[in-house]
Tab-separated table of C-alpha atoms in Angstrom:
chain	number	residue	atom	x	y	z
E	8	UNK	CA	20.352	0.944	8.414
E	9	UNK	CA	19.879	1.859	5.187
E	10	UNK	CA	16.095	2.475	4.431
E	11	UNK	CA	15.678	3.990	1.031
E	12	UNK	CA	14.027	0.094	0.265
E	13	UNK	CA	11.314	0.437	2.397
E	14	UNK	CA	10.121	3.145	1.097
E	15	UNK	CA	7.225	3.449	-0.902
E	16	UNK	CA	7.006	6.662	-2.344
E	17	UNK	CA	3.807	7.738	-3.029
E	18	UNK	CA	1.627	10.348	-5.202
E	19	UNK	CA	-2.234	9.180	-5.582
E	20	UNK	CA	-4.518	13.213	-5.178
E	21	UNK	CA	-6.493	13.657	-7.529
E	22	UNK	CA	-5.254	16.276	-9.807
E	23	UNK	CA	-1.758	15.209	-10.170
E	24	UNK	CA	0.124	15.744	-13.665
E	25	UNK	CA	2.282	14.250	-15.396
E	26	UNK	CA	5.108	16.750	-14.948
E	27	UNK	CA	4.097	15.741	-11.317
E	28	UNK	CA	4.700	11.771	-11.773
E	29	UNK	CA	8.210	12.770	-14.270
E	30	UNK	CA	9.099	14.427	-11.032
E	31	UNK	CA	8.088	11.395	-8.797
E	32	UNK	CA	9.758	8.847	-10.483
E	33	UNK	CA	13.161	11.318	-10.843
E	34	UNK	CA	13.164	11.489	-6.649
E	35	UNK	CA	12.538	8.017	-6.839
E	36	UNK	CA	15.303	7.012	-8.805
E	37	UNK	CA	17.667	9.887	-7.295
E	38	UNK	CA	16.517	8.572	-3.808
E	39	UNK	CA	16.800	4.569	-4.945
E	40	UNK	CA	13.253	3.935	-3.076
E	41	UNK	CA	11.599	0.359	-3.106
E	42	UNK	CA	8.274	1.802	-5.157
E	43	UNK	CA	6.562	4.146	-6.185
E	44	UNK	CA	2.968	3.713	-6.168
E	45	UNK	CA	0.453	5.765	-8.563
E	46	UNK	CA	-3.583	6.081	-9.663
E	47	UNK	CA	-3.842	3.185	-12.940
E	48	UNK	CA	-4.239	6.019	-15.085
E	49	UNK	CA	-0.689	6.439	-14.529
E	50	UNK	CA	1.356	3.368	-14.625
E	51	UNK	CA	2.102	2.865	-18.008
E	52	UNK	CA	4.327	6.370	-17.754
E	53	UNK	CA	5.645	5.747	-14.549
E	54	UNK	CA	7.028	2.194	-15.819
E	55	UNK	CA	8.066	3.555	-19.126
E	56	UNK	CA	10.509	6.693	-16.825
E	57	UNK	CA	11.657	3.809	-14.450
E	58	UNK	CA	12.848	1.674	-16.808
E	59	UNK	CA	16.549	0.153	-16.239
E	60	UNK	CA	16.540	0.479	-12.901
E	61	UNK	CA	14.652	-2.192	-9.972
E	62	UNK	CA	11.893	0.317	-8.755
E	63	UNK	CA	8.614	-0.977	-8.376
E	64	UNK	CA	5.892	0.514	-9.733
E	65	UNK	CA	2.830	-0.116	-7.554
E	66	UNK	CA	-0.761	0.854	-8.164
E	67	UNK	CA	-4.037	0.832	-6.573
E	68	UNK	CA	-7.793	-0.317	-6.666
E	69	UNK	CA	-10.949	-0.009	-4.978
E	70	UNK	CA	-9.267	3.506	-4.372
E	71	UNK	CA	-9.789	5.438	-1.931
E	72	UNK	CA	-12.904	3.778	-0.810
E	73	UNK	CA	-13.112	0.218	-1.651
E	74	UNK	CA	-16.583	0.133	-2.185
E	75	UNK	CA	-16.715	-0.781	-5.746
E	76	UNK	CA	-17.474	-4.246	-7.027
E	77	UNK	CA	-15.173	-6.977	-6.807
E	78	UNK	CA	-15.654	-7.540	-10.281
E	79	UNK	CA	-14.457	-3.863	-10.428
E	80	UNK	CA	-11.515	-4.610	-8.448
E	81	UNK	CA	-10.135	-7.522	-10.861
E	82	UNK	CA	-10.330	-5.407	-13.683
E	83	UNK	CA	-8.662	-2.411	-12.421
E	84	UNK	CA	-6.096	-4.627	-11.450
E	85	UNK	CA	-5.555	-7.136	-14.203
E	86	UNK	CA	-5.446	-3.904	-16.868
E	87	UNK	CA	-2.891	-2.632	-14.280
E	88	UNK	CA	-0.574	-5.018	-14.524
E	89	UNK	CA	-1.492	-5.031	-18.283
E	90	UNK	CA	-0.324	-1.128	-17.982
E	91	UNK	CA	3.267	-2.614	-16.500
E	92	UNK	CA	2.331	-3.443	-12.481
E	93	UNK	CA	4.594	-4.608	-9.749
E	94	UNK	CA	2.102	-4.483	-7.315
E	95	UNK	CA	-1.239	-4.130	-6.448
E	96	UNK	CA	-2.626	-2.140	-3.803
E	97	UNK	CA	-6.428	-2.832	-2.914
E	98	UNK	CA	-8.714	-1.421	-0.445
E	99	UNK	CA	-10.720	-3.648	2.008
E	100	UNK	CA	-14.542	-3.238	1.553
E	101	UNK	CA	-14.954	-1.659	5.278
E	102	UNK	CA	-19.143	-1.384	5.100
E	103	UNK	CA	-18.891	-5.386	4.477
E	104	UNK	CA	-16.636	-5.293	7.145
E	105	UNK	CA	-18.686	-3.433	9.812
E	106	UNK	CA	-21.830	-5.884	8.381
E	107	UNK	CA	-19.359	-8.823	9.978
E	108	UNK	CA	-20.136	-9.695	6.138
E	109	UNK	CA	-16.588	-11.702	6.319
E	110	UNK	CA	-17.847	-13.713	3.330
E	111	UNK	CA	-18.286	-10.580	1.094
E	112	UNK	CA	-14.769	-9.541	2.818
E	113	UNK	CA	-12.923	-12.991	2.318
E	114	UNK	CA	-14.666	-12.904	-1.286
E	115	UNK	CA	-13.086	-9.482	-2.354
E	116	UNK	CA	-10.075	-9.934	-1.419
E	117	UNK	CA	-9.059	-13.381	-2.877
E	118	UNK	CA	-10.931	-13.025	-5.833
E	119	UNK	CA	-8.118	-9.788	-6.848
E	120	UNK	CA	-5.188	-12.005	-5.892
E	121	UNK	CA	-5.974	-14.685	-7.792
E	122	UNK	CA	-6.710	-12.645	-10.712
E	123	UNK	CA	-3.446	-11.251	-10.099
E	124	UNK	CA	-1.431	-14.597	-9.462
E	125	UNK	CA	2.399	-13.889	-8.462
E	126	UNK	CA	1.547	-10.289	-8.547
E	127	UNK	CA	2.285	-9.060	-4.609
E	128	UNK	CA	-0.985	-7.495	-2.990
E	129	UNK	CA	-1.760	-5.278	-0.346
E	130	UNK	CA	-4.506	-5.080	1.603
E	131	UNK	CA	-5.444	-1.172	2.874
E	132	UNK	CA	-7.503	-1.322	6.260
E	133	UNK	CA	-8.006	2.510	6.641
E	134	UNK	CA	-7.499	1.937	10.627
E	135	UNK	CA	-9.101	5.307	11.495
E	136	UNK	CA	-12.149	3.776	9.989
E	137	UNK	CA	-12.293	0.320	11.869
E	138	UNK	CA	-12.719	-1.323	15.743
E	139	UNK	CA	-9.402	-2.663	17.425
E	140	UNK	CA	-11.419	-6.157	16.413
E	141	UNK	CA	-12.407	-4.890	13.053
E	142	UNK	CA	-8.513	-4.369	12.846
E	143	UNK	CA	-7.644	-8.225	14.295
E	144	UNK	CA	-10.898	-9.699	12.135
E	145	UNK	CA	-9.488	-7.921	8.769
E	146	UNK	CA	-6.537	-9.206	9.835
E	147	UNK	CA	-7.532	-13.034	10.149
E	148	UNK	CA	-8.874	-12.903	7.143
E	149	UNK	CA	-6.082	-11.337	5.265
E	150	UNK	CA	-4.118	-14.315	6.365
E	151	UNK	CA	-7.071	-16.694	5.082
E	152	UNK	CA	-6.671	-15.016	1.803
E	153	UNK	CA	-3.437	-15.610	1.293
E	154	UNK	CA	-2.287	-11.210	0.853
E	155	UNK	CA	0.915	-10.550	0.852
E	156	UNK	CA	0.890	-7.421	3.050
E	157	UNK	CA	-1.949	-5.320	5.016
E	158	UNK	CA	-1.671	-1.750	4.458
E	159	UNK	CA	-2.881	0.736	7.011
E	160	UNK	CA	-5.043	3.399	5.298
E	161	UNK	CA	-5.232	4.965	1.789
E	162	UNK	CA	-4.267	8.462	3.521
E	163	UNK	CA	-7.322	9.502	2.689
E	164	UNK	CA	-9.164	9.484	6.122
E	165	UNK	CA	-8.757	11.224	9.030
E	166	UNK	CA	-5.922	9.782	10.388
E	167	UNK	CA	-2.680	7.196	9.096
E	168	UNK	CA	-0.664	4.405	10.433
E	169	UNK	CA	-0.308	4.456	14.485
E	170	UNK	CA	2.738	2.638	16.259
E	171	UNK	CA	-0.539	0.880	18.397
E	172	UNK	CA	-2.434	-0.093	14.926
E	173	UNK	CA	1.003	-1.862	14.263
E	174	UNK	CA	1.161	-3.820	17.352
E	175	UNK	CA	-1.936	-4.678	17.259
E	176	UNK	CA	-1.751	-6.265	13.068
E	177	UNK	CA	1.927	-7.249	14.292
E	178	UNK	CA	0.307	-9.553	16.709
E	179	UNK	CA	-2.139	-11.536	14.854
E	180	UNK	CA	-0.313	-12.379	11.734
E	181	UNK	CA	2.695	-12.977	13.478
E	182	UNK	CA	5.529	-12.979	10.516
E	183	UNK	CA	2.822	-14.777	8.194
E	184	UNK	CA	1.526	-11.495	7.073
E	185	UNK	CA	3.884	-8.459	6.247
E	186	UNK	CA	3.126	-4.524	6.764
E	187	UNK	CA	3.060	-1.416	5.556
E	188	UNK	CA	3.181	1.849	7.938
E	189	UNK	CA	1.118	4.299	5.365
E	190	UNK	CA	-0.410	7.769	6.306
E	191	UNK	CA	1.329	10.663	7.943
E	192	UNK	CA	5.212	9.881	7.509
E	193	UNK	CA	6.719	12.314	7.293
E	194	UNK	CA	9.767	12.632	8.613
E	195	UNK	CA	13.252	10.147	8.863
E	196	UNK	CA	12.707	10.087	12.558
E	197	UNK	CA	8.501	8.674	12.458
E	198	UNK	CA	9.834	5.623	9.408
E	199	UNK	CA	12.498	4.484	11.717
E	200	UNK	CA	10.102	4.123	14.920
E	201	UNK	CA	7.532	2.061	12.367
E	202	UNK	CA	11.043	0.146	11.099
E	203	UNK	CA	11.933	-0.286	14.762
E	204	UNK	CA	8.219	-1.779	15.659
E	205	UNK	CA	8.063	-4.864	12.228
E	206	UNK	CA	6.849	-3.030	9.294
E	207	UNK	CA	8.049	-4.013	6.406
E	208	UNK	CA	7.419	-0.705	3.965
E	209	UNK	CA	6.953	2.661	4.520
E	210	UNK	CA	4.633	4.980	2.531
E	211	UNK	CA	4.920	8.245	2.479
E	212	UNK	CA	4.419	11.365	-0.452
E	213	UNK	CA	7.986	12.849	1.582
E	214	UNK	CA	10.835	12.841	-0.541
E	215	UNK	CA	13.042	11.525	2.139
E	216	UNK	CA	16.494	12.789	0.575
E	217	UNK	CA	18.685	10.048	-0.233
E	218	UNK	CA	21.547	12.123	2.409
E	219	UNK	CA	19.145	11.354	5.333
E	220	UNK	CA	18.305	8.079	4.622
E	221	UNK	CA	20.885	5.997	5.983
E	222	UNK	CA	21.182	6.534	9.656
């Protein structure tokens, strides 16, 4: 197995410099990763740096809290696509989910999905902040919205992906929505465990070097 095509190579810290984005894209090209994931202000730069490659540019909206208005998420997503983003990762509104305001959660995701058309949408659940039942409910909502991926976490909370959460998500969505394992995946061995559990992509901020990726 060659896991390089599973990897979304990520740099989302608020202090990320242009030099660091340049390095990120260079490392992504060197290792032939699937995508880079950057904040929306760096989408145009990343797109330029990756011209002539198959590497996608992914960006985040409503990040990292998910608590802004749906209209703000929609605008951010559409602008990112104009700038060259190939995929959109949006954070679910956790407050609405915990309030059992499922209609608003549904509308939040649906409106972003409708705004971006065929561009793949990943919905970030932030699994460390919600219960098992809330994970299941969020997954059911994602099914209804026709989201393309469910992503475990933003990387900005107390913990990231777990195999237990992946099993819950997989059991709920089966093969109808793809899964991204995100948060705390810093080595090949851990990445492989998540791939074996059925995830389709690995989100990591650690360079998994090309010579280590083919296993």
